[in-house]
Every structure is written in structure tokens, then in C-alpha cells.
CSV table of N, CA, C and O in Angstrom, one decimal:
chain,number,residue,atom,x,y,z
A,1131,MET,N,16.5,-5.0,2.6
A,1131,MET,CA,15.3,-5.3,1.8
A,1131,MET,C,14.4,-4.1,1.8
A,1131,MET,O,14.1,-3.6,2.9
A,1132,LYS,N,13.8,-3.8,0.6
A,1132,LYS,CA,12.9,-2.7,0.5
A,1132,LYS,C,11.5,-3.3,0.3
A,1132,LYS,O,11.3,-4.1,-0.6
A,1133,ILE,N,10.5,-2.9,1.1
A,1133,ILE,CA,9.1,-3.4,1.0
A,1133,ILE,C,8.3,-2.2,0.7
A,1133,ILE,O,8.4,-1.1,1.3
A,1134,MET,N,7.3,-2.3,-0.2
A,1134,MET,CA,6.4,-1.3,-0.6
A,1134,MET,C,5.0,-1.8,-0.4
A,1134,MET,O,4.7,-2.9,-0.9
A,1135,ILE,N,4.2,-1.0,0.4
A,1135,ILE,CA,2.8,-1.4,0.6
A,1135,ILE,C,1.9,-0.3,0.0
A,1135,ILE,O,2.1,0.9,0.3
A,1136,PHE,N,1.0,-0.7,-0.8
A,1136,PHE,CA,0.0,0.2,-1.4
A,1136,PHE,C,-1.4,0.0,-0.9
A,1136,PHE,O,-1.8,-1.2,-0.7
A,1137,ALA,N,-2.1,1.0,-0.8
A,1137,ALA,CA,-3.6,1.0,-0.5
A,1137,ALA,C,-4.2,2.2,-1.2
A,1137,ALA,O,-3.6,3.2,-1.4
A,1138,ALA,N,-5.5,2.1,-1.3
A,1138,ALA,CA,-6.3,3.2,-2.0
A,1138,ALA,C,-6.6,4.3,-1.0
A,1138,ALA,O,-6.5,5.5,-1.3
A,1139,LEU,N,-7.0,3.9,0.3
A,1139,LEU,CA,-7.6,4.9,1.2
A,1139,LEU,C,-6.9,4.9,2.6
A,1139,LEU,O,-6.3,3.9,3.0
A,1140,ASP,N,-6.9,6.0,3.2
A,1140,ASP,CA,-6.3,6.2,4.6
A,1140,ASP,C,-6.8,5.1,5.5
A,1140,ASP,O,-5.9,4.5,6.3
A,1141,GLY,N,-8.0,4.8,5.6
A,1141,GLY,CA,-8.5,3.8,6.5
A,1141,GLY,C,-7.9,2.4,6.3
A,1141,GLY,O,-7.9,1.6,7.2
A,1142,GLU,N,-7.4,2.1,5.1
A,1142,GLU,CA,-6.8,0.8,4.8
A,1142,GLU,C,-5.4,0.7,5.3
A,1142,GLU,O,-4.8,-0.4,5.4
A,1143,ILE,N,-4.7,1.8,5.7
A,1143,ILE,CA,-3.4,1.8,6.1
A,1143,ILE,C,-3.1,2.3,7.5
A,1143,ILE,O,-2.1,2.2,8.1
A,1144,LYS,N,-4.2,2.8,8.2
A,1144,LYS,CA,-4.0,3.5,9.5
A,1144,LYS,C,-3.4,2.6,10.5
A,1144,LYS,O,-2.5,3.0,11.3
A,1145,HIS,N,-3.8,1.3,10.6
A,1145,HIS,CA,-3.3,0.4,11.6
A,1145,HIS,C,-1.8,0.0,11.2
A,1145,HIS,O,-1.0,-0.2,12.1
A,1146,ILE,N,-1.6,-0.1,9.9
A,1146,ILE,CA,-0.2,-0.5,9.5
A,1146,ILE,C,0.8,0.6,9.8
A,1146,ILE,O,1.8,0.3,10.4
A,1147,THR,N,0.5,1.8,9.5
A,1147,THR,CA,1.4,2.9,9.8
A,1147,THR,C,1.6,3.1,11.3
A,1147,THR,O,2.7,3.4,11.7
A,1148,ARG,N,0.5,2.9,12.0
A,1148,ARG,CA,0.6,3.1,13.5
A,1148,ARG,C,1.5,2.0,14.1
A,1148,ARG,O,2.4,2.2,14.9
A,1149,GLN,N,1.3,0.7,13.7
A,1149,GLN,CA,2.1,-0.4,14.2
A,1149,GLN,C,3.6,-0.3,13.8
A,1149,GLN,O,4.4,-0.6,14.6
A,1150,LEU,N,3.8,0.3,12.6
A,1150,LEU,CA,5.2,0.4,12.2
A,1150,LEU,C,5.9,1.7,12.7
A,1150,LEU,O,7.1,1.8,12.7
A,1151,GLY,N,5.1,2.6,13.3
A,1151,GLY,CA,5.6,3.9,13.7
A,1151,GLY,C,6.1,4.7,12.5
A,1151,GLY,O,7.1,5.4,12.6
A,1152,ALA,N,5.4,4.5,11.4
A,1152,ALA,CA,5.8,5.2,10.1
A,1152,ALA,C,5.5,6.7,10.2
A,1152,ALA,O,4.6,7.1,10.9
A,1153,ARG,N,6.4,7.4,9.6
A,1153,ARG,CA,6.3,8.9,9.5
A,1153,ARG,C,5.9,9.3,8.1
A,1153,ARG,O,6.4,8.7,7.1
A,1154,LYS,N,5.0,10.3,8.1
A,1154,LYS,CA,4.6,10.8,6.8
A,1154,LYS,C,5.8,11.5,6.2
A,1154,LYS,O,6.5,12.3,6.8
A,1155,THR,N,6.1,11.3,4.9
A,1155,THR,CA,7.2,11.9,4.3
A,1155,THR,C,6.8,13.0,3.3
A,1155,THR,O,7.0,14.1,3.5
A,1156,ASP,N,6.3,12.6,2.1
A,1156,ASP,CA,5.9,13.5,1.1
A,1156,ASP,C,4.6,13.1,0.5
A,1156,ASP,O,4.0,12.1,0.8
A,1157,GLU,N,4.2,13.8,-0.5
A,1157,GLU,CA,3.1,13.5,-1.3
A,1157,GLU,C,3.4,13.4,-2.8
A,1157,GLU,O,4.3,14.2,-3.2
A,1158,MET,N,2.8,12.6,-3.5
A,1158,MET,CA,2.9,12.5,-4.9
A,1158,MET,C,1.5,12.6,-5.5
A,1158,MET,O,0.6,11.9,-5.1
A,1159,ASP,N,1.3,13.6,-6.4
A,1159,ASP,CA,-0.1,13.8,-6.9
A,1159,ASP,C,-1.1,14.0,-5.8
A,1159,ASP,O,-2.2,13.5,-6.0
A,1160,GLY,N,-0.7,14.6,-4.7
A,1160,GLY,CA,-1.6,14.8,-3.6
A,1160,GLY,C,-1.9,13.6,-2.7
A,1160,GLY,O,-2.8,13.6,-1.9
A,1161,ARG,N,-1.2,12.5,-2.9
A,1161,ARG,CA,-1.3,11.2,-2.1
A,1161,ARG,C,-0.2,11.1,-1.1
A,1161,ARG,O,0.9,11.3,-1.4
A,1162,LYS,N,-0.6,10.6,0.1
A,1162,LYS,CA,0.4,10.5,1.1
A,1162,LYS,C,1.3,9.3,1.0
A,1162,LYS,O,0.9,8.3,0.4
A,1163,HIS,N,2.5,9.4,1.5
A,1163,HIS,CA,3.5,8.4,1.6
A,1163,HIS,C,4.1,8.3,3.0
A,1163,HIS,O,4.2,9.4,3.6
A,1164,PHE,N,4.4,7.2,3.5
A,1164,PHE,CA,4.9,7.0,4.8
A,1164,PHE,C,6.2,6.1,4.7
A,1164,PHE,O,6.3,5.3,3.9
A,1165,GLN,N,7.1,6.4,5.6
A,1165,GLN,CA,8.4,5.6,5.7
A,1165,GLN,C,8.5,5.0,7.1
A,1165,GLN,O,8.2,5.6,8.1
A,1166,ALA,N,9.1,3.8,7.1
A,1166,ALA,CA,9.4,3.1,8.4
A,1166,ALA,C,10.5,2.2,8.2
A,1166,ALA,O,10.8,1.8,7.0
A,1167,ALA,N,11.2,1.9,9.3
A,1167,ALA,CA,12.2,0.8,9.3
A,1167,ALA,C,11.7,-0.2,10.3
A,1167,ALA,O,11.3,0.1,11.4
A,1168,PHE,N,11.7,-1.5,9.9
A,1168,PHE,CA,11.2,-2.5,10.8
A,1168,PHE,C,12.0,-3.8,10.5
A,1168,PHE,O,12.1,-4.3,9.4
A,1169,GLY,N,12.6,-4.3,11.5
A,1169,GLY,CA,13.4,-5.6,11.4
A,1169,GLY,C,14.5,-5.5,10.3
A,1169,GLY,O,14.8,-6.4,9.6
A,1170,GLY,N,15.1,-4.3,10.2
A,1170,GLY,CA,16.2,-4.1,9.2
A,1170,GLY,C,15.7,-3.9,7.8
A,1170,GLY,O,16.5,-3.9,6.9
A,1171,LYS,N,14.4,-3.7,7.7
A,1171,LYS,CA,13.8,-3.5,6.3
A,1171,LYS,C,13.3,-2.1,6.2
A,1171,LYS,O,12.7,-1.6,7.1
A,1172,LYS,N,13.5,-1.5,5.0
A,1172,LYS,CA,12.9,-0.2,4.7
A,1172,LYS,C,11.5,-0.4,4.1
A,1172,LYS,O,11.4,-1.1,3.1
A,1173,ILE,N,10.5,0.2,4.8
A,1173,ILE,CA,9.2,0.0,4.3
A,1173,ILE,C,8.6,1.4,3.9
A,1173,ILE,O,8.6,2.3,4.7
A,1174,THR,N,8.0,1.4,2.7
A,1174,THR,CA,7.2,2.5,2.3
A,1174,THR,C,5.8,2.1,2.2
A,1174,THR,O,5.4,1.1,1.6
A,1175,VAL,N,4.9,3.0,2.7
A,1175,VAL,CA,3.5,2.8,2.7
A,1175,VAL,C,2.9,3.9,1.9
A,1175,VAL,O,3.2,5.1,2.2
A,1176,ALA,N,2.2,3.6,0.8
A,1176,ALA,CA,1.7,4.7,-0.1
A,1176,ALA,C,0.2,4.6,-0.4
A,1176,ALA,O,-0.2,3.5,-0.6
A,1177,LEU,N,-0.4,5.7,-0.5
A,1177,LEU,CA,-1.8,5.7,-0.9
A,1177,LEU,C,-1.8,6.0,-2.4
A,1177,LEU,O,-1.1,6.9,-3.0
A,1178,THR,N,-2.7,5.3,-3.1
A,1178,THR,CA,-2.8,5.4,-4.6
A,1178,THR,C,-4.1,6.2,-5.0
A,1178,THR,O,-4.2,6.7,-6.1
A,1179,GLY,N,-5.1,6.1,-4.1
A,1179,GLY,CA,-6.4,6.6,-4.5
A,1179,GLY,C,-7.2,5.4,-5.1
A,1179,GLY,O,-6.6,4.4,-5.3
A,1180,MET,N,-8.5,5.6,-5.3
A,1180,MET,CA,-9.3,4.5,-5.7
A,1180,MET,C,-9.3,4.4,-7.2
A,1180,MET,O,-9.1,5.3,-8.0
A,1181,GLY,N,-9.5,3.1,-7.7
A,1181,GLY,CA,-9.6,2.8,-9.1
A,1181,GLY,C,-8.3,2.3,-9.7
A,1181,GLY,O,-7.2,2.6,-9.3
A,1182,VAL,N,-8.5,1.6,-10.8
A,1182,VAL,CA,-7.4,1.0,-11.5
A,1182,VAL,C,-6.4,2.0,-12.1
A,1182,VAL,O,-5.2,1.9,-12.0
A,1183,LYS,N,-7.0,3.1,-12.6
A,1183,LYS,CA,-6.1,4.1,-13.2
A,1183,LYS,C,-5.2,4.8,-12.2
A,1183,LYS,O,-4.0,4.9,-12.4
A,1184,ASN,N,-5.8,5.2,-11.1
A,1184,ASN,CA,-5.0,5.8,-10.0
A,1184,ASN,C,-4.0,4.9,-9.5
A,1184,ASN,O,-2.8,5.3,-9.3
A,1185,ALA,N,-4.4,3.6,-9.2
A,1185,ALA,CA,-3.4,2.7,-8.7
A,1185,ALA,C,-2.3,2.4,-9.7
A,1185,ALA,O,-1.1,2.4,-9.3
A,1186,GLY,N,-2.6,2.3,-11.0
A,1186,GLY,CA,-1.6,2.0,-12.0
A,1186,GLY,C,-0.6,3.2,-12.1
A,1186,GLY,O,0.6,3.0,-12.2
A,1187,VAL,N,-1.1,4.4,-12.2
A,1187,VAL,CA,-0.2,5.5,-12.4
A,1187,VAL,C,0.6,5.8,-11.2
A,1187,VAL,O,1.9,5.9,-11.3
A,1188,ARG,N,0.1,5.8,-10.0
A,1188,ARG,CA,0.9,6.2,-8.8
A,1188,ARG,C,1.8,5.0,-8.4
A,1188,ARG,O,2.9,5.3,-8.1
A,1189,ALA,N,1.3,3.8,-8.4
A,1189,ALA,CA,2.1,2.7,-8.0
A,1189,ALA,C,3.2,2.5,-9.1
A,1189,ALA,O,4.4,2.3,-8.7
A,1190,GLY,N,2.9,2.7,-10.3
A,1190,GLY,CA,4.0,2.6,-11.4
A,1190,GLY,C,5.1,3.5,-11.2
A,1190,GLY,O,6.3,3.2,-11.3
A,1191,ARG,N,4.8,4.8,-10.9
A,1191,ARG,CA,5.8,5.8,-10.6
A,1191,ARG,C,6.7,5.4,-9.4
A,1191,ARG,O,7.9,5.5,-9.5
A,1192,MET,N,6.1,5.0,-8.4
A,1192,MET,CA,6.8,4.6,-7.2
A,1192,MET,C,7.7,3.4,-7.4
A,1192,MET,O,8.8,3.3,-6.9
A,1193,LEU,N,7.1,2.4,-8.1
A,1193,LEU,CA,7.9,1.2,-8.3
A,1193,LEU,C,9.1,1.4,-9.1
A,1193,LEU,O,10.2,0.9,-8.9
A,1194,ARG,N,9.0,2.3,-10.2
A,1194,ARG,CA,10.1,2.6,-11.0
A,1194,ARG,C,11.2,3.4,-10.2
A,1194,ARG,O,12.4,3.2,-10.4
A,1195,ALA,N,10.7,4.3,-9.3
A,1195,ALA,CA,11.6,5.1,-8.6
A,1195,ALA,C,12.4,4.4,-7.4
A,1195,ALA,O,13.5,4.6,-7.2
A,1196,GLN,N,11.6,3.5,-6.7
A,1196,GLN,CA,12.2,2.8,-5.6
A,1196,GLN,C,12.6,1.4,-5.8
A,1196,GLN,O,13.4,0.9,-5.0
A,1197,ARG,N,12.1,0.7,-6.8
A,1197,ARG,CA,12.5,-0.7,-7.1
A,1197,ARG,C,12.5,-1.6,-5.9
A,1197,ARG,O,13.6,-2.1,-5.5
A,1198,PRO,N,11.4,-1.8,-5.2
A,1198,PRO,CA,11.3,-2.6,-4.0
A,1198,PRO,C,11.5,-4.1,-4.3
A,1198,PRO,O,11.4,-4.5,-5.4
A,1199,ASP,N,11.9,-4.8,-3.3
A,1199,ASP,CA,12.1,-6.2,-3.4
A,1199,ASP,C,10.8,-7.0,-3.2
A,1199,ASP,O,10.6,-8.1,-3.7
A,1200,LEU,N,9.9,-6.4,-2.5
A,1200,LEU,CA,8.6,-7.0,-2.2
A,1200,LEU,C,7.5,-5.9,-2.3
A,1200,LEU,O,7.7,-4.8,-1.7
A,1201,VAL,N,6.4,-6.3,-2.9
A,1201,VAL,CA,5.2,-5.3,-3.0
A,1201,VAL,C,4.0,-6.0,-2.4
A,1201,VAL,O,3.7,-7.1,-2.8
A,1202,LEU,N,3.3,-5.3,-1.6
A,1202,LEU,CA,2.0,-5.7,-1.1
A,1202,LEU,C,0.9,-4.7,-1.4
A,1202,LEU,O,1.2,-3.5,-1.3
A,1203,ASN,N,-0.2,-5.2,-1.7
A,1203,ASN,CA,-1.4,-4.3,-1.9
A,1203,ASN,C,-2.4,-4.7,-0.9
A,1203,ASN,O,-2.7,-5.9,-0.7
A,1204,VAL,N,-2.8,-3.7,-0.1
A,1204,VAL,CA,-3.7,-4.0,1.0
A,1204,VAL,C,-5.0,-3.2,0.8
A,1204,VAL,O,-5.0,-2.1,0.2
A,1205,GLY,N,-6.1,-3.7,1.4
A,1205,GLY,CA,-7.3,-2.9,1.3
A,1205,GLY,C,-8.5,-3.8,1.2
A,1205,GLY,O,-8.5,-5.0,1.3
A,1206,PHE,N,-9.6,-3.1,0.9
A,1206,PHE,CA,-10.9,-3.7,0.8
A,1206,PHE,C,-11.3,-4.2,-0.6
A,1206,PHE,O,-12.2,-5.0,-0.7
A,1207,ALA,N,-10.7,-3.6,-1.6
A,1207,ALA,CA,-10.9,-4.0,-3.0
A,1207,ALA,C,-12.4,-4.1,-3.3
A,1207,ALA,O,-12.9,-5.0,-3.9
A,1208,GLY,N,-13.1,-3.0,-2.9
A,1208,GLY,CA,-14.6,-3.0,-3.2
A,1208,GLY,C,-15.3,-4.1,-2.5
A,1208,GLY,O,-16.3,-4.6,-2.9
A,1209,ALA,N,-14.7,-4.6,-1.4
A,1209,ALA,CA,-15.2,-5.7,-0.5
A,1209,ALA,C,-15.0,-7.0,-1.1
A,1209,ALA,O,-15.4,-8.0,-0.5
A,1210,LEU,N,-14.5,-7.1,-2.3
A,1210,LEU,CA,-14.2,-8.4,-3.0
A,1210,LEU,C,-15.4,-9.2,-3.2
A,1210,LEU,O,-15.7,-9.6,-4.3
A,1211,TYR,N,-16.1,-9.5,-2.2
A,1211,TYR,CA,-17.4,-10.3,-2.3
A,1211,TYR,C,-18.2,-10.1,-1.0
A,1211,TYR,O,-17.7,-9.7,0.0
A,1212,PRO,N,-19.5,-10.3,-1.1
A,1212,PRO,CA,-20.4,-10.0,0.0
A,1212,PRO,C,-20.0,-10.5,1.4
A,1212,PRO,O,-20.3,-9.9,2.4
A,1213,ASP,N,-19.4,-11.7,1.4
A,1213,ASP,CA,-19.2,-12.4,2.7
A,1213,ASP,C,-17.8,-12.1,3.3
A,1213,ASP,O,-17.3,-12.8,4.2
A,1214,ALA,N,-17.0,-11.2,2.7
A,1214,ALA,CA,-15.7,-10.9,3.1
A,1214,ALA,C,-15.7,-10.4,4.6
A,1214,ALA,O,-16.6,-9.7,5.0
A,1215,ARG,N,-14.7,-10.9,5.4
A,1215,ARG,CA,-14.7,-10.5,6.8
A,1215,ARG,C,-13.5,-9.7,7.1
A,1215,ARG,O,-12.4,-9.9,6.4
A,1216,HIS,N,-13.5,-8.9,8.1
A,1216,HIS,CA,-12.4,-8.1,8.6
A,1216,HIS,C,-11.2,-9.0,8.9
A,1216,HIS,O,-11.4,-10.0,9.6
A,1217,GLY,N,-10.0,-8.7,8.4
A,1217,GLY,CA,-8.8,-9.5,8.7
A,1217,GLY,C,-8.6,-10.6,7.8
A,1217,GLY,O,-7.6,-11.3,7.8
A,1218,GLU,N,-9.5,-10.9,6.9
A,1218,GLU,CA,-9.4,-12.0,6.0
A,1218,GLU,C,-8.3,-11.7,4.9
A,1218,GLU,O,-8.2,-10.6,4.4
A,1219,ILE,N,-7.5,-12.7,4.6
A,1219,ILE,CA,-6.4,-12.6,3.7
A,1219,ILE,C,-6.8,-13.3,2.4
A,1219,ILE,O,-7.2,-14.4,2.4
A,1220,VAL,N,-6.7,-12.5,1.3
A,1220,VAL,CA,-7.0,-13.1,0.0
A,1220,VAL,C,-5.8,-13.1,-0.9
A,1220,VAL,O,-5.1,-12.1,-1.0
A,1221,CYS,N,-5.4,-14.3,-1.4
A,1221,CYS,CA,-4.2,-14.5,-2.2
A,1221,CYS,C,-4.7,-14.7,-3.7
A,1221,CYS,O,-5.4,-15.6,-3.9
A,1222,PRO,N,-4.2,-13.8,-4.6
A,1222,PRO,CA,-4.6,-14.0,-6.0
A,1222,PRO,C,-3.9,-15.3,-6.6
A,1222,PRO,O,-2.9,-15.7,-6.2
A,1223,GLU,N,-4.6,-15.8,-7.6
A,1223,GLU,CA,-4.1,-16.9,-8.3
A,1223,GLU,C,-3.1,-16.5,-9.4
A,1223,GLU,O,-2.3,-17.2,-9.8
A,1224,LYS,N,-3.3,-15.2,-9.9
A,1224,LYS,CA,-2.3,-14.7,-10.9
A,1224,LYS,C,-2.3,-13.2,-10.7
A,1224,LYS,O,-3.2,-12.6,-10.2
A,1225,ALA,N,-1.2,-12.6,-11.2
A,1225,ALA,CA,-1.1,-11.2,-11.2
A,1225,ALA,C,-1.0,-10.7,-12.6
A,1225,ALA,O,-0.4,-11.3,-13.5
A,1226,LEU,N,-1.5,-9.5,-12.8
A,1226,LEU,CA,-1.5,-8.9,-14.2
A,1226,LEU,C,-0.6,-7.8,-14.2
A,1226,LEU,O,-0.4,-7.0,-13.3
């Protein structure tokens, strides 16, 4: 199974890459990518940069190239709302 994790900023993935023991592989458009294997799964962690345009362009290229089975987007998303707390999980009602 291939899993891809996207985030905009380094601070949003530093704990994930550390816990997975991920190694930096290459860069696309100046953005970092990390690879790890965990529980028999291949995991790619990639930075997209901030904003919808950056996320769309960079994530789109990687999704087409790697065709993962599962995609996660992690991060602060502009803090989502004023009362958001560290570690809180937000699940969307629909995806666009």
C-alpha cells in the first residue's frame, strides 16, 4: 500500500518524518519530499507550500506520478477556526 501525506510547511511534518524515520529524497519545484516504510507500507511525505494554487499544482503532479492508495493532508489550514487546539483532528464532510 502506498500512502502520501501532504503539508504546506516544515513545521507541520517534522514530527511525522521523525516518528517514521523518513529520509529526505528529492525536491520538486524547490519543495522537500521524504520517504519511509512503515508496517509494510510505502509512505511519501511532501511539502506543497502555502495556498490553494501551490497545493493543487504540487500535489497534483505527485498524485499522477505515484498514484497512492491513501492520501492525507495534514497541517494547520490557517488555524481553521480560532478555538482549534494542538492535536485536534478535523474530518471534512466533503472533498473537492
